[in-house]
PDB file of C-alpha atoms in Angstrom:
ATOM      1  CA  SER O  27     -53.097 -13.447-109.498  1.00  0.00           C
ATOM      2  CA  GLN O  28     -51.030 -15.021-106.425  1.00  0.00           C
ATOM      3  CA  GLN O  29     -53.103 -14.680-103.074  1.00  0.00           C
ATOM      4  CA  GLY O  30     -49.871 -14.265-100.955  1.00  0.00           C
ATOM      5  CA  GLU O  31     -46.942 -12.305-101.238  1.00  0.00           C
ATOM      6  CA  GLU O  32     -43.616 -12.811 -99.478  1.00  0.00           C
ATOM      7  CA  ASP O  33     -41.222 -11.138 -98.354  1.00  0.00           C
ATOM      8  CA  PRO O  34     -37.997 -11.055 -98.726  1.00  0.00           C
ATOM      9  CA  GLN O  35     -37.344 -13.158-101.825  1.00  0.00           C
ATOM     10  CA  ALA O  36     -34.314 -14.138-100.456  1.00  0.00           C
ATOM     11  CA  LEU O  37     -32.509 -14.190 -97.210  1.00  0.00           C
ATOM     12  CA  SER O  38     -28.798 -15.073 -96.205  1.00  0.00           C
ATOM     13  CA  ILE O  39     -27.987 -15.869 -92.619  1.00  0.00           C
ATOM     14  CA  GLN O  40     -25.316 -17.378 -90.506  1.00  0.00           C
ATOM     15  CA  GLU O  41     -25.977 -20.450 -88.449  1.00  0.00           C
ATOM     16  CA  GLY O  42     -27.294 -19.769 -85.458  1.00  0.00           C
ATOM     17  CA  GLU O  43     -29.202 -16.339 -86.323  1.00  0.00           C
ATOM     18  CA  ASN O  44     -32.899 -16.221 -86.754  1.00  0.00           C
ATOM     19  CA  ALA O  45     -34.705 -16.123 -90.022  1.00  0.00           C
ATOM     20  CA  THR O  46     -38.171 -14.251 -90.263  1.00  0.00           C
ATOM     21  CA  MET O  47     -39.997 -13.989 -93.410  1.00  0.00           C
ATOM     22  CA  ASN O  48     -43.726 -12.410 -93.919  1.00  0.00           C
ATOM     23  CA  CYS O  49     -46.763 -13.123 -95.996  1.00  0.00           C
ATOM     24  CA  SER O  50     -49.332 -10.707 -97.297  1.00  0.00           C
ATOM     25  CA  TYR O  51     -52.705 -12.299 -98.668  1.00  0.00           C
ATOM     26  CA  LYS O  52     -55.717 -10.625-100.201  1.00  0.00           C
ATOM     27  CA  THR O  53     -59.030 -12.157 -99.055  1.00  0.00           C
ATOM     28  CA  SER O  54     -60.928 -13.467 -96.115  1.00  0.00           C
ATOM     29  CA  ILE O  55     -59.155 -17.173 -95.022  1.00  0.00           C
ATOM     30  CA  ASN O  56     -59.911 -19.806 -93.190  1.00  0.00           C
ATOM     31  CA  ASN O  57     -56.164 -20.502 -92.172  1.00  0.00           C
ATOM     32  CA  LEU O  58     -52.753 -19.810 -93.384  1.00  0.00           C
ATOM     33  CA  GLN O  59     -50.074 -22.864 -93.839  1.00  0.00           C
ATOM     34  CA  TRP O  60     -46.271 -22.608 -94.347  1.00  0.00           C
ATOM     35  CA  TYR O  61     -44.622 -25.254 -96.177  1.00  0.00           C
ATOM     36  CA  ARG O  62     -40.905 -25.652 -96.951  1.00  0.00           C
ATOM     37  CA  GLN O  63     -39.155 -27.099-100.324  1.00  0.00           C
ATOM     38  CA  ASN O  64     -35.867 -28.144-100.480  1.00  0.00           C
ATOM     39  CA  SER O  65     -34.058 -28.084-103.591  1.00  0.00           C
ATOM     40  CA  GLY O  66     -35.501 -30.678-106.198  1.00  0.00           C
ATOM     41  CA  ARG O  67     -38.039 -31.839-103.831  1.00  0.00           C
ATOM     42  CA  GLY O  68     -41.870 -31.444-102.788  1.00  0.00           C
ATOM     43  CA  LEU O  69     -43.656 -29.110-100.506  1.00  0.00           C
ATOM     44  CA  VAL O  70     -43.448 -30.714 -96.810  1.00  0.00           C
ATOM     45  CA  HIS O  71     -45.741 -28.950 -94.716  1.00  0.00           C
ATOM     46  CA  LEU O  72     -44.538 -26.996 -91.548  1.00  0.00           C
ATOM     47  CA  ILE O  73     -47.429 -25.225 -89.717  1.00  0.00           C
ATOM     48  CA  LEU O  74     -50.753 -24.141 -89.914  1.00  0.00           C
ATOM     49  CA  ILE O  75     -52.722 -21.216 -88.043  1.00  0.00           C
ATOM     50  CA  ARG O  76     -56.392 -20.823 -88.268  1.00  0.00           C
ATOM     51  CA  SER O  77     -57.816 -17.527 -88.992  1.00  0.00           C
ATOM     52  CA  ASN O  78     -59.047 -17.108 -84.886  1.00  0.00           C
ATOM     53  CA  GLU O  79     -55.785 -17.672 -83.727  1.00  0.00           C
ATOM     54  CA  ARG O  80     -53.109 -15.099 -83.660  1.00  0.00           C
ATOM     55  CA  GLU O  81     -49.709 -16.936 -82.952  1.00  0.00           C
ATOM     56  CA  LYS O  82     -48.511 -20.409 -83.008  1.00  0.00           C
ATOM     57  CA  HIS O  83     -45.458 -22.464 -82.346  1.00  0.00           C
ATOM     58  CA  SER O  84     -44.001 -25.972 -83.416  1.00  0.00           C
ATOM     59  CA  GLY O  85     -40.060 -26.720 -82.204  1.00  0.00           C
ATOM     60  CA  ARG O  86     -38.082 -23.667 -83.311  1.00  0.00           C
ATOM     61  CA  LEU O  87     -41.247 -21.877 -85.624  1.00  0.00           C
ATOM     62  CA  ARG O  88     -43.275 -19.500 -84.505  1.00  0.00           C
ATOM     63  CA  VAL O  89     -45.945 -18.006 -86.756  1.00  0.00           C
ATOM     64  CA  THR O  90     -48.004 -15.100 -86.132  1.00  0.00           C
ATOM     65  CA  LEU O  91     -51.076 -14.304 -87.973  1.00  0.00           C
ATOM     66  CA  ASP O  92     -52.907 -10.184 -88.033  1.00  0.00           C
ATOM     67  CA  THR O  93     -56.033 -10.946 -89.924  1.00  0.00           C
ATOM     68  CA  SER O  94     -56.588  -7.312 -89.652  1.00  0.00           C
ATOM     69  CA  LYS O  95     -53.491  -6.298 -91.969  1.00  0.00           C
ATOM     70  CA  LYS O  96     -53.823  -9.534 -93.879  1.00  0.00           C
ATOM     71  CA  SER O  97     -50.380 -10.833 -93.296  1.00  0.00           C
ATOM     72  CA  SER O  98     -48.248 -13.392 -91.175  1.00  0.00           C
ATOM     73  CA  SER O  99     -44.702 -13.768 -90.442  1.00  0.00           C
ATOM     74  CA  LEU O 100     -42.462 -17.178 -89.869  1.00  0.00           C
ATOM     75  CA  LEU O 101     -39.980 -16.583 -87.445  1.00  0.00           C
ATOM     76  CA  ILE O 102     -37.123 -19.726 -87.395  1.00  0.00           C
ATOM     77  CA  THR O 103     -35.149 -19.231 -84.442  1.00  0.00           C
ATOM     78  CA  ALA O 104     -31.476 -20.629 -84.156  1.00  0.00           C
ATOM     79  CA  SER O 105     -31.317 -21.585 -87.605  1.00  0.00           C
ATOM     80  CA  ARG O 106     -29.369 -24.661 -88.857  1.00  0.00           C
ATOM     81  CA  ALA O 107     -27.801 -25.270 -92.299  1.00  0.00           C
ATOM     82  CA  ALA O 108     -30.306 -27.856 -92.871  1.00  0.00           C
ATOM     83  CA  ASP O 109     -32.997 -25.045 -92.482  1.00  0.00           C
ATOM     84  CA  THR O 110     -31.896 -23.867 -95.915  1.00  0.00           C
ATOM     85  CA  ALA O 111     -34.991 -24.351 -98.307  1.00  0.00           C
ATOM     86  CA  SER O 112     -37.256 -22.134 -99.814  1.00  0.00           C
ATOM     87  CA  TYR O 113     -40.377 -21.652 -97.755  1.00  0.00           C
ATOM     88  CA  PHE O 114     -43.870 -20.557 -98.825  1.00  0.00           C
ATOM     89  CA  CYS O 115     -47.008 -19.341 -97.348  1.00  0.00           C
ATOM     90  CA  ALA O 116     -50.594 -20.928 -98.761  1.00  0.00           C
ATOM     91  CA  THR O 117     -54.119 -19.357 -97.893  1.00  0.00           C
ATOM     92  CA  ALA O 118     -57.145 -21.428 -97.739  1.00  0.00           C
ATOM     93  CA  ALA O 119     -59.929 -18.823 -98.502  1.00  0.00           C
ATOM     94  CA  VAL O 120     -63.300 -18.529 -96.736  1.00  0.00           C
ATOM     95  CA  GLY O 121     -65.868 -20.111 -99.214  1.00  0.00           C
ATOM     96  CA  SER O 122     -63.502 -21.916-101.356  1.00  0.00           C
ATOM     97  CA  ALA O 123     -64.228 -25.406-102.253  1.00  0.00           C
ATOM     98  CA  GLY O 124     -62.086 -28.220-101.969  1.00  0.00           C
ATOM     99  CA  ASN O 125     -59.543 -26.938 -99.383  1.00  0.00           C
ATOM    100  CA  LYS O 126     -57.615 -25.167-102.247  1.00  0.00           C
ATOM    101  CA  LEU O 127     -54.951 -23.415-101.356  1.00  0.00           C
ATOM    102  CA  THR O 128     -53.305 -20.405-103.034  1.00  0.00           C
ATOM    103  CA  PHE O 129     -49.483 -19.884-102.799  1.00  0.00           C
ATOM    104  CA  GLY O 130     -47.016 -17.137-102.532  1.00  0.00           C
ATOM    105  CA  GLY O 131     -43.821 -16.411-104.395  1.00  0.00           C
ATOM    106  CA  GLY O 132     -41.662 -18.006-101.428  1.00  0.00           C
ATOM    107  CA  THR O 133     -38.669 -17.067 -99.756  1.00  0.00           C
ATOM    108  CA  ARG O 134     -35.419 -18.621-100.465  1.00  0.00           C
ATOM    109  CA  VAL O 135     -33.293 -18.981 -97.416  1.00  0.00           C
ATOM    110  CA  LEU O 136     -29.878 -19.843 -97.324  1.00  0.00           C
ATOM    111  CA  VAL O 137     -28.507 -20.835 -93.652  1.00  0.00           C
ATOM    112  CA  LYS O 138     -24.290 -20.284 -94.065  1.00  0.00           C
ATOM    113  CA  PRO O 139     -22.459 -22.827 -91.631  1.00  0.00           C
TER     114      PRO O 139
ATOM    115  CA  ASP D   6     -43.607 -39.103 -96.707  1.00  0.00           C
ATOM    116  CA  ALA D   7     -47.543 -39.523 -97.343  1.00  0.00           C
ATOM    117  CA  GLY D   8     -48.299 -42.356-100.078  1.00  0.00           C
ATOM    118  CA  ILE D   9     -48.289 -40.164-102.970  1.00  0.00           C
ATOM    119  CA  THR D  10     -46.430 -41.174-106.137  1.00  0.00           C
ATOM    120  CA  GLN D  11     -45.922 -39.199-109.448  1.00  0.00           C
ATOM    121  CA  SER D  12     -45.192 -40.772-112.787  1.00  0.00           C
ATOM    122  CA  PRO D  13     -42.843 -40.246-114.583  1.00  0.00           C
ATOM    123  CA  ARG D  14     -40.424 -37.872-112.479  1.00  0.00           C
ATOM    124  CA  HIS D  15     -39.135 -36.772-115.737  1.00  0.00           C
ATOM    125  CA  LYS D  16     -40.249 -36.354-119.401  1.00  0.00           C
ATOM    126  CA  VAL D  17     -39.316 -34.538-122.093  1.00  0.00           C
ATOM    127  CA  THR D  18     -41.815 -34.147-125.373  1.00  0.00           C
ATOM    128  CA  GLU D  19     -42.394 -32.516-128.350  1.00  0.00           C
ATOM    129  CA  THR D  20     -44.723 -29.644-129.307  1.00  0.00           C
ATOM    130  CA  GLY D  21     -48.360 -30.555-130.339  1.00  0.00           C
ATOM    131  CA  THR D  22     -48.188 -34.160-128.565  1.00  0.00           C
ATOM    132  CA  PRO D  23     -50.428 -35.188-125.648  1.00  0.00           C
ATOM    133  CA  VAL D  24     -48.783 -35.857-122.339  1.00  0.00           C
ATOM    134  CA  THR D  25     -50.343 -37.430-119.396  1.00  0.00           C
ATOM    135  CA  LEU D  26     -49.073 -37.570-115.875  1.00  0.00           C
ATOM    136  CA  ARG D  27     -50.284 -39.327-112.935  1.00  0.00           C
ATOM    137  CA  CYS D  28     -50.683 -39.429-109.741  1.00  0.00           C
ATOM    138  CA  HIS D  29     -51.410 -41.941-107.262  1.00  0.00           C
ATOM    139  CA  GLN D  30     -52.225 -42.083-103.661  1.00  0.00           C
ATOM    140  CA  THR D  31     -52.378 -44.938-101.024  1.00  0.00           C
ATOM    141  CA  GLU D  32     -54.004 -42.344 -98.230  1.00  0.00           C
ATOM    142  CA  ASN D  33     -57.558 -42.469 -99.424  1.00  0.00           C
ATOM    143  CA  HIS D  34     -57.633 -38.923 -98.965  1.00  0.00           C
ATOM    144  CA  ARG D  35     -60.723 -37.114-100.735  1.00  0.00           C
ATOM    145  CA  TYR D  36     -59.311 -33.979-102.379  1.00  0.00           C
ATOM    146  CA  MET D  37     -56.437 -34.196-105.012  1.00  0.00           C
ATOM    147  CA  TYR D  38     -54.827 -31.106-106.881  1.00  0.00           C
ATOM    148  CA  TRP D  39     -52.295 -30.690-109.678  1.00  0.00           C
ATOM    149  CA  TYR D  40     -50.185 -27.332-109.497  1.00  0.00           C
ATOM    150  CA  ARG D  41     -47.465 -26.369-111.234  1.00  0.00           C
ATOM    151  CA  GLN D  42     -44.333 -24.638-110.371  1.00  0.00           C
ATOM    152  CA  ASP D  43     -42.660 -21.897-112.266  1.00  0.00           C
ATOM    153  CA  PRO D  44     -39.757 -19.516-111.383  1.00  0.00           C
ATOM    154  CA  GLY D  45     -41.132 -15.936-110.106  1.00  0.00           C
ATOM    155  CA  HIS D  46     -44.806 -17.601-109.693  1.00  0.00           C
ATOM    156  CA  GLY D  47     -44.764 -20.260-106.617  1.00  0.00           C
ATOM    157  CA  LEU D  48     -47.327 -23.022-107.017  1.00  0.00           C
ATOM    158  CA  ARG D  49     -50.282 -22.072-109.272  1.00  0.00           C
ATOM    159  CA  LEU D  50     -53.654 -24.321-109.089  1.00  0.00           C
ATOM    160  CA  ILE D  51     -54.094 -26.027-112.526  1.00  0.00           C
ATOM    161  CA  HIS D  52     -57.062 -28.528-111.540  1.00  0.00           C
ATOM    162  CA  TYR D  53     -58.529 -30.179-108.449  1.00  0.00           C
ATOM    163  CA  SER D  54     -60.714 -33.150-107.451  1.00  0.00           C
ATOM    164  CA  TYR D  55     -62.953 -33.345-104.653  1.00  0.00           C
ATOM    165  CA  GLY D  56     -64.151 -36.959-105.355  1.00  0.00           C
ATOM    166  CA  VAL D  57     -64.298 -39.515-107.912  1.00  0.00           C
ATOM    167  CA  LYS D  58     -65.228 -38.124-111.298  1.00  0.00           C
ATOM    168  CA  ASP D  59     -65.680 -34.694-109.397  1.00  0.00           C
ATOM    169  CA  THR D  60     -63.256 -32.099-110.725  1.00  0.00           C
ATOM    170  CA  ASP D  61     -63.000 -28.602-111.020  1.00  0.00           C
ATOM    171  CA  LYS D  62     -60.927 -25.914-112.588  1.00  0.00           C
ATOM    172  CA  GLY D  63     -57.942 -24.384-110.914  1.00  0.00           C
ATOM    173  CA  GLU D  64     -56.035 -20.627-111.813  1.00  0.00           C
ATOM    174  CA  VAL D  65     -54.063 -22.008-115.028  1.00  0.00           C
ATOM    175  CA  SER D  66     -56.734 -24.469-116.438  1.00  0.00           C
ATOM    176  CA  ASP D  67     -56.361 -23.824-120.155  1.00  0.00           C
ATOM    177  CA  GLY D  68     -54.701 -26.443-121.889  1.00  0.00           C
ATOM    178  CA  TYR D  69     -54.935 -29.092-119.341  1.00  0.00           C
ATOM    179  CA  SER D  70     -57.409 -31.840-118.522  1.00  0.00           C
ATOM    180  CA  VAL D  71     -57.978 -33.813-115.474  1.00  0.00           C
ATOM    181  CA  SER D  72     -59.594 -37.144-114.726  1.00  0.00           C
ATOM    182  CA  ARG D  73     -60.462 -39.151-111.613  1.00  0.00           C
ATOM    183  CA  SER D  74     -62.258 -42.472-112.134  1.00  0.00           C
ATOM    184  CA  LYS D  75     -60.713 -43.869-108.727  1.00  0.00           C
ATOM    185  CA  THR D  76     -60.253 -42.836-105.474  1.00  0.00           C
ATOM    186  CA  GLU D  77     -56.360 -43.091-105.670  1.00  0.00           C
ATOM    187  CA  ASP D  78     -55.569 -41.976-108.767  1.00  0.00           C
ATOM    188  CA  PHE D  79     -55.753 -38.309-110.347  1.00  0.00           C
ATOM    189  CA  LEU D  80     -54.687 -38.262-114.157  1.00  0.00           C
ATOM    190  CA  LEU D  81     -53.567 -34.845-115.647  1.00  0.00           C
ATOM    191  CA  THR D  82     -53.330 -34.501-119.423  1.00  0.00           C
ATOM    192  CA  LEU D  83     -51.873 -31.838-121.827  1.00  0.00           C
ATOM    193  CA  GLU D  84     -54.066 -32.574-124.762  1.00  0.00           C
ATOM    194  CA  SER D  85     -51.242 -30.814-127.252  1.00  0.00           C
ATOM    195  CA  ALA D  86     -48.153 -29.651-125.688  1.00  0.00           C
ATOM    196  CA  THR D  87     -46.768 -26.219-125.696  1.00  0.00           C
ATOM    197  CA  SER D  88     -43.383 -25.145-124.598  1.00  0.00           C
ATOM    198  CA  SER D  89     -45.378 -22.605-121.979  1.00  0.00           C
ATOM    199  CA  GLN D  90     -46.179 -25.926-120.238  1.00  0.00           C
ATOM    200  CA  THR D  91     -42.374 -26.515-119.656  1.00  0.00           C
ATOM    201  CA  SER D  92     -42.574 -26.724-115.806  1.00  0.00           C
ATOM    202  CA  VAL D  93     -42.427 -28.731-112.688  1.00  0.00           C
ATOM    203  CA  TYR D  94     -45.811 -30.450-111.807  1.00  0.00           C
ATOM    204  CA  PHE D  95     -46.583 -31.076-108.761  1.00  0.00           C
ATOM    205  CA  CYS D  96     -49.571 -33.494-107.320  1.00  0.00           C
ATOM    206  CA  ALA D  97     -51.183 -33.005-103.598  1.00  0.00           C
ATOM    207  CA  ILE D  98     -53.910 -34.315-101.757  1.00  0.00           C
ATOM    208  CA  SER D  99     -55.656 -33.483 -98.610  1.00  0.00           C
ATOM    209  CA  GLU D 100     -58.425 -34.988 -96.309  1.00  0.00           C
ATOM    210  CA  SER D 101     -61.814 -33.752 -95.656  1.00  0.00           C
ATOM    211  CA  ARG D 102     -62.098 -32.712 -92.100  1.00  0.00           C
ATOM    212  CA  ASP D 103     -61.866 -30.008 -89.377  1.00  0.00           C
ATOM    213  CA  ARG D 104     -64.196 -27.698 -91.743  1.00  0.00           C
ATOM    214  CA  GLY D 105     -61.270 -27.516 -94.312  1.00  0.00           C
ATOM    215  CA  ASN D 106     -58.225 -26.844 -91.875  1.00  0.00           C
ATOM    216  CA  THR D 107     -56.203 -29.499 -92.751  1.00  0.00           C
ATOM    217  CA  GLU D 108     -52.767 -29.566 -94.590  1.00  0.00           C
ATOM    218  CA  ALA D 109     -51.711 -30.703 -98.029  1.00  0.00           C
ATOM    219  CA  PHE D 110     -49.136 -33.464 -98.836  1.00  0.00           C
ATOM    220  CA  PHE D 111     -47.262 -33.359-102.084  1.00  0.00           C
ATOM    221  CA  GLY D 112     -45.869 -35.444-104.548  1.00  0.00           C
ATOM    222  CA  GLN D 113     -42.170 -35.230-105.371  1.00  0.00           C
ATOM    223  CA  GLY D 114     -42.995 -33.644-108.417  1.00  0.00           C
ATOM    224  CA  THR D 115     -42.868 -34.166-112.478  1.00  0.00           C
ATOM    225  CA  ARG D 116     -40.184 -32.091-114.482  1.00  0.00           C
ATOM    226  CA  LEU D 117     -41.563 -32.065-118.120  1.00  0.00           C
ATOM    227  CA  THR D 118     -39.994 -30.124-120.694  1.00  0.00           C
ATOM    228  CA  VAL D 119     -41.763 -29.645-124.117  1.00  0.00           C
ATOM    229  CA  VAL D 120     -39.212 -29.209-126.910  1.00  0.00           C
TER     230      VAL D 120
END
């Protein structure tokens, strides 16, 4: 079963708007990570937030983490057509050997010019 | 891109044949992983390695075996391919540092079709 579940499964917005997607998970985590995947390509790491952090920023990305609710959100501000991609959350569970990540099902984002 | 090369990038094979996918890294990272990606399932871990000759099973390991004889190479073998193993396979690597708070770097994927 998947550790992370993402919501919504798909999102369509206009260029310049903000995009928000959410991730829920089930177990205690060391960190939560977000990845982007362009069609037909490998995943690219976007941001990592540790379990003792509540918010993190990187450029136009803002990630929040609420460990009491076992949830995270990714906000992309002022979206661009180039942000069209699938976005995945991934969790590294406490006590998990080998830095293993468990991925959610992803959110497909379409940014219309 | 991190120095990860997957080969082949595309393969069509027949049911019942053995298939080996190769992942090669030039980053000297300790950990290597094989994931499969299927519609509606995100990425699921097949096997991973935490050092030369040290491997362990992931979530969906049945029907797959792996080997790591050198730091830079991680092989995934489908002993007898089945149609349910049609998928896109991704190799990933990560470092051993910072108490596990490290990102993974992914290869470009191998699209495998079993007919």
